[in-house]
Amino acid sequence: MKRNIEYIQLFMEYESDDLPMVYFYEVDLNDRFALREIEIFADRTVMIDKDPYCDVIEACPIPTVDELNAKVWGDGFYATIISKEEFDEIWNTGIYNGSLTAT
């Protein structure tokens, strides 16, 4: 069975150097769970996560871009759909040269 996949780029307001400013998610649209995740920090460190749910107590689905941008989950988020190629470029190289903010 072929998976229906969506790729999301999520910008977060800066809180501290210990928290990512940009997330990238590969989301299975059947259950909205992340298959892969990338975190980008203020110093542009790239963290690749092949198992986003390995250290969580409760796994939660990834909200839709519309929900994130409508502030359903709070302020400080801006999300957009990106291509598989954009996601894979960062995943494969470990390099992110894009913006750290949505504006």
PDB file of C-alpha atoms in Angstrom:
ATOM      1  CA  MET A   1       0.000   0.000   0.000  1.00  0.00           C
ATOM      2  CA  LYS A   2       1.441   3.347  -1.069  1.00  0.00           C
ATOM      3  CA  ARG A   3       1.665   6.001   1.644  1.00  0.00           C
ATOM      4  CA  ASN A   4       0.184   9.418   1.125  1.00  0.00           C
ATOM      5  CA  ILE A   5       2.904  11.771   2.409  1.00  0.00           C
ATOM      6  CA  GLU A   6       3.052  15.511   3.151  1.00  0.00           C
ATOM      7  CA  TYR A   7       6.166  17.555   3.925  1.00  0.00           C
ATOM      8  CA  ILE A   8       5.893  20.452   6.376  1.00  0.00           C
ATOM      9  CA  GLN A   9       8.303  23.219   7.344  1.00  0.00           C
ATOM     10  CA  LEU A  10       7.420  24.716  10.729  1.00  0.00           C
ATOM     11  CA  PHE A  11       8.965  27.939  12.009  1.00  0.00           C
ATOM     12  CA  MET A  12       8.996  28.595  15.764  1.00  0.00           C
ATOM     13  CA  GLU A  13       9.615  31.851  17.590  1.00  0.00           C
ATOM     14  CA  TYR A  14      13.059  31.908  19.200  1.00  0.00           C
ATOM     15  CA  GLU A  15      12.962  30.866  22.859  1.00  0.00           C
ATOM     16  CA  SER A  16      16.489  29.650  23.598  1.00  0.00           C
ATOM     17  CA  ASP A  17      19.543  28.137  21.934  1.00  0.00           C
ATOM     18  CA  ASP A  18      18.445  24.736  23.278  1.00  0.00           C
ATOM     19  CA  LEU A  19      15.211  24.682  21.256  1.00  0.00           C
ATOM     20  CA  PRO A  20      14.868  24.333  17.485  1.00  0.00           C
ATOM     21  CA  MET A  21      13.718  27.308  15.437  1.00  0.00           C
ATOM     22  CA  VAL A  22      12.692  25.315  12.373  1.00  0.00           C
ATOM     23  CA  TYR A  23      11.226  21.832  12.123  1.00  0.00           C
ATOM     24  CA  PHE A  24      10.717  19.736   9.031  1.00  0.00           C
ATOM     25  CA  TYR A  25       8.264  16.836   9.128  1.00  0.00           C
ATOM     26  CA  GLU A  26       7.555  13.990   6.753  1.00  0.00           C
ATOM     27  CA  VAL A  27       3.928  13.220   7.661  1.00  0.00           C
ATOM     28  CA  ASP A  28       1.882  10.131   6.815  1.00  0.00           C
ATOM     29  CA  LEU A  29      -1.520  11.593   5.890  1.00  0.00           C
ATOM     30  CA  ASN A  30      -3.349   8.404   6.910  1.00  0.00           C
ATOM     31  CA  ASP A  31      -2.685   9.034  10.613  1.00  0.00           C
ATOM     32  CA  ARG A  32      -0.756  12.360  10.579  1.00  0.00           C
ATOM     33  CA  PHE A  33       2.220  10.840  12.396  1.00  0.00           C
ATOM     34  CA  ALA A  34       5.746  11.948  11.512  1.00  0.00           C
ATOM     35  CA  LEU A  35       7.845   9.376   9.709  1.00  0.00           C
ATOM     36  CA  ARG A  36      11.000  11.523   9.792  1.00  0.00           C
ATOM     37  CA  GLU A  37      11.848  14.837  11.447  1.00  0.00           C
ATOM     38  CA  ILE A  38      14.587  17.434  11.067  1.00  0.00           C
ATOM     39  CA  GLU A  39      15.322  20.143  13.653  1.00  0.00           C
ATOM     40  CA  ILE A  40      17.274  23.323  12.900  1.00  0.00           C
ATOM     41  CA  PHE A  41      18.737  25.353  15.776  1.00  0.00           C
ATOM     42  CA  ALA A  42      19.670  29.052  15.967  1.00  0.00           C
ATOM     43  CA  ASP A  43      23.350  28.229  15.299  1.00  0.00           C
ATOM     44  CA  ARG A  44      22.174  26.246  12.209  1.00  0.00           C
ATOM     45  CA  THR A  45      22.931  22.877  13.765  1.00  0.00           C
ATOM     46  CA  VAL A  46      20.853  20.255  11.948  1.00  0.00           C
ATOM     47  CA  MET A  47      19.469  17.326  13.956  1.00  0.00           C
ATOM     48  CA  ILE A  48      18.174  14.380  11.912  1.00  0.00           C
ATOM     49  CA  ASP A  49      15.592  12.196  13.657  1.00  0.00           C
ATOM     50  CA  LYS A  50      14.816   8.849  12.042  1.00  0.00           C
ATOM     51  CA  ASP A  51      12.452   7.856  14.874  1.00  0.00           C
ATOM     52  CA  PRO A  52      10.616  10.975  16.116  1.00  0.00           C
ATOM     53  CA  TYR A  53       8.620   9.033  18.724  1.00  0.00           C
ATOM     54  CA  CYS A  54      11.387   6.979  20.374  1.00  0.00           C
ATOM     55  CA  ASP A  55      11.651   9.145  23.519  1.00  0.00           C
ATOM     56  CA  VAL A  56       8.045  10.276  23.960  1.00  0.00           C
ATOM     57  CA  ILE A  57       5.522   9.081  26.503  1.00  0.00           C
ATOM     58  CA  GLU A  58       2.550   9.742  24.253  1.00  0.00           C
ATOM     59  CA  ALA A  59       2.743  10.016  20.469  1.00  0.00           C
ATOM     60  CA  CYS A  60       0.671  12.827  19.010  1.00  0.00           C
ATOM     61  CA  PRO A  61      -0.200  13.423  15.366  1.00  0.00           C
ATOM     62  CA  ILE A  62       1.251  16.433  13.568  1.00  0.00           C
ATOM     63  CA  PRO A  63      -1.334  19.240  13.189  1.00  0.00           C
ATOM     64  CA  THR A  64      -2.203  20.425   9.704  1.00  0.00           C
ATOM     65  CA  VAL A  65      -0.580  23.533   8.258  1.00  0.00           C
ATOM     66  CA  ASP A  66      -3.961  25.282   8.451  1.00  0.00           C
ATOM     67  CA  GLU A  67      -4.326  24.433  12.167  1.00  0.00           C
ATOM     68  CA  LEU A  68      -0.816  25.631  12.960  1.00  0.00           C
ATOM     69  CA  ASN A  69      -1.291  28.892  11.065  1.00  0.00           C
ATOM     70  CA  ALA A  70      -4.750  29.478  12.619  1.00  0.00           C
ATOM     71  CA  LYS A  71      -3.063  29.463  16.072  1.00  0.00           C
ATOM     72  CA  VAL A  72      -5.118  26.435  17.186  1.00  0.00           C
ATOM     73  CA  TRP A  73      -1.963  25.180  18.948  1.00  0.00           C
ATOM     74  CA  GLY A  74      -0.866  28.624  20.202  1.00  0.00           C
ATOM     75  CA  ASP A  75       1.071  31.596  18.941  1.00  0.00           C
ATOM     76  CA  GLY A  76       4.603  31.474  17.663  1.00  0.00           C
ATOM     77  CA  PHE A  77       4.091  29.001  14.808  1.00  0.00           C
ATOM     78  CA  TYR A  78       4.122  29.424  11.056  1.00  0.00           C
ATOM     79  CA  ALA A  79       3.944  26.379   8.804  1.00  0.00           C
ATOM     80  CA  THR A  80       4.114  25.750   5.091  1.00  0.00           C
ATOM     81  CA  ILE A  81       4.037  22.747   2.768  1.00  0.00           C
ATOM     82  CA  ILE A  82       7.333  21.973   1.066  1.00  0.00           C
ATOM     83  CA  SER A  83       8.369  19.418  -1.541  1.00  0.00           C
ATOM     84  CA  LYS A  84       9.848  15.987  -0.895  1.00  0.00           C
ATOM     85  CA  GLU A  85      12.956  17.197  -2.718  1.00  0.00           C
ATOM     86  CA  GLU A  86      13.410  20.116  -0.301  1.00  0.00           C
ATOM     87  CA  PHE A  87      13.041  17.779   2.687  1.00  0.00           C
ATOM     88  CA  ASP A  88      15.374  15.146   1.241  1.00  0.00           C
ATOM     89  CA  GLU A  89      18.058  17.719   0.389  1.00  0.00           C
ATOM     90  CA  ILE A  90      18.399  18.682   4.069  1.00  0.00           C
ATOM     91  CA  TRP A  91      17.972  15.071   5.237  1.00  0.00           C
ATOM     92  CA  ASN A  92      20.716  13.817   2.916  1.00  0.00           C
ATOM     93  CA  THR A  93      23.213  16.666   3.357  1.00  0.00           C
ATOM     94  CA  GLY A  94      22.635  17.740   6.969  1.00  0.00           C
ATOM     95  CA  ILE A  95      22.884  21.343   5.750  1.00  0.00           C
ATOM     96  CA  TYR A  96      20.223  24.052   6.012  1.00  0.00           C
ATOM     97  CA  ASN A  97      20.866  27.435   4.394  1.00  0.00           C
ATOM     98  CA  GLY A  98      17.286  28.738   4.515  1.00  0.00           C
ATOM     99  CA  SER A  99      15.694  31.298   6.775  1.00  0.00           C
ATOM    100  CA  LEU A 100      15.348  30.699  10.513  1.00  0.00           C
ATOM    101  CA  THR A 101      12.218  32.852  10.634  1.00  0.00           C
ATOM    102  CA  ALA A 102       8.991  32.862   8.670  1.00  0.00           C
ATOM    103  CA  THR A 103       9.397  36.499   7.643  1.00  0.00           C
TER     104      THR A 103
END
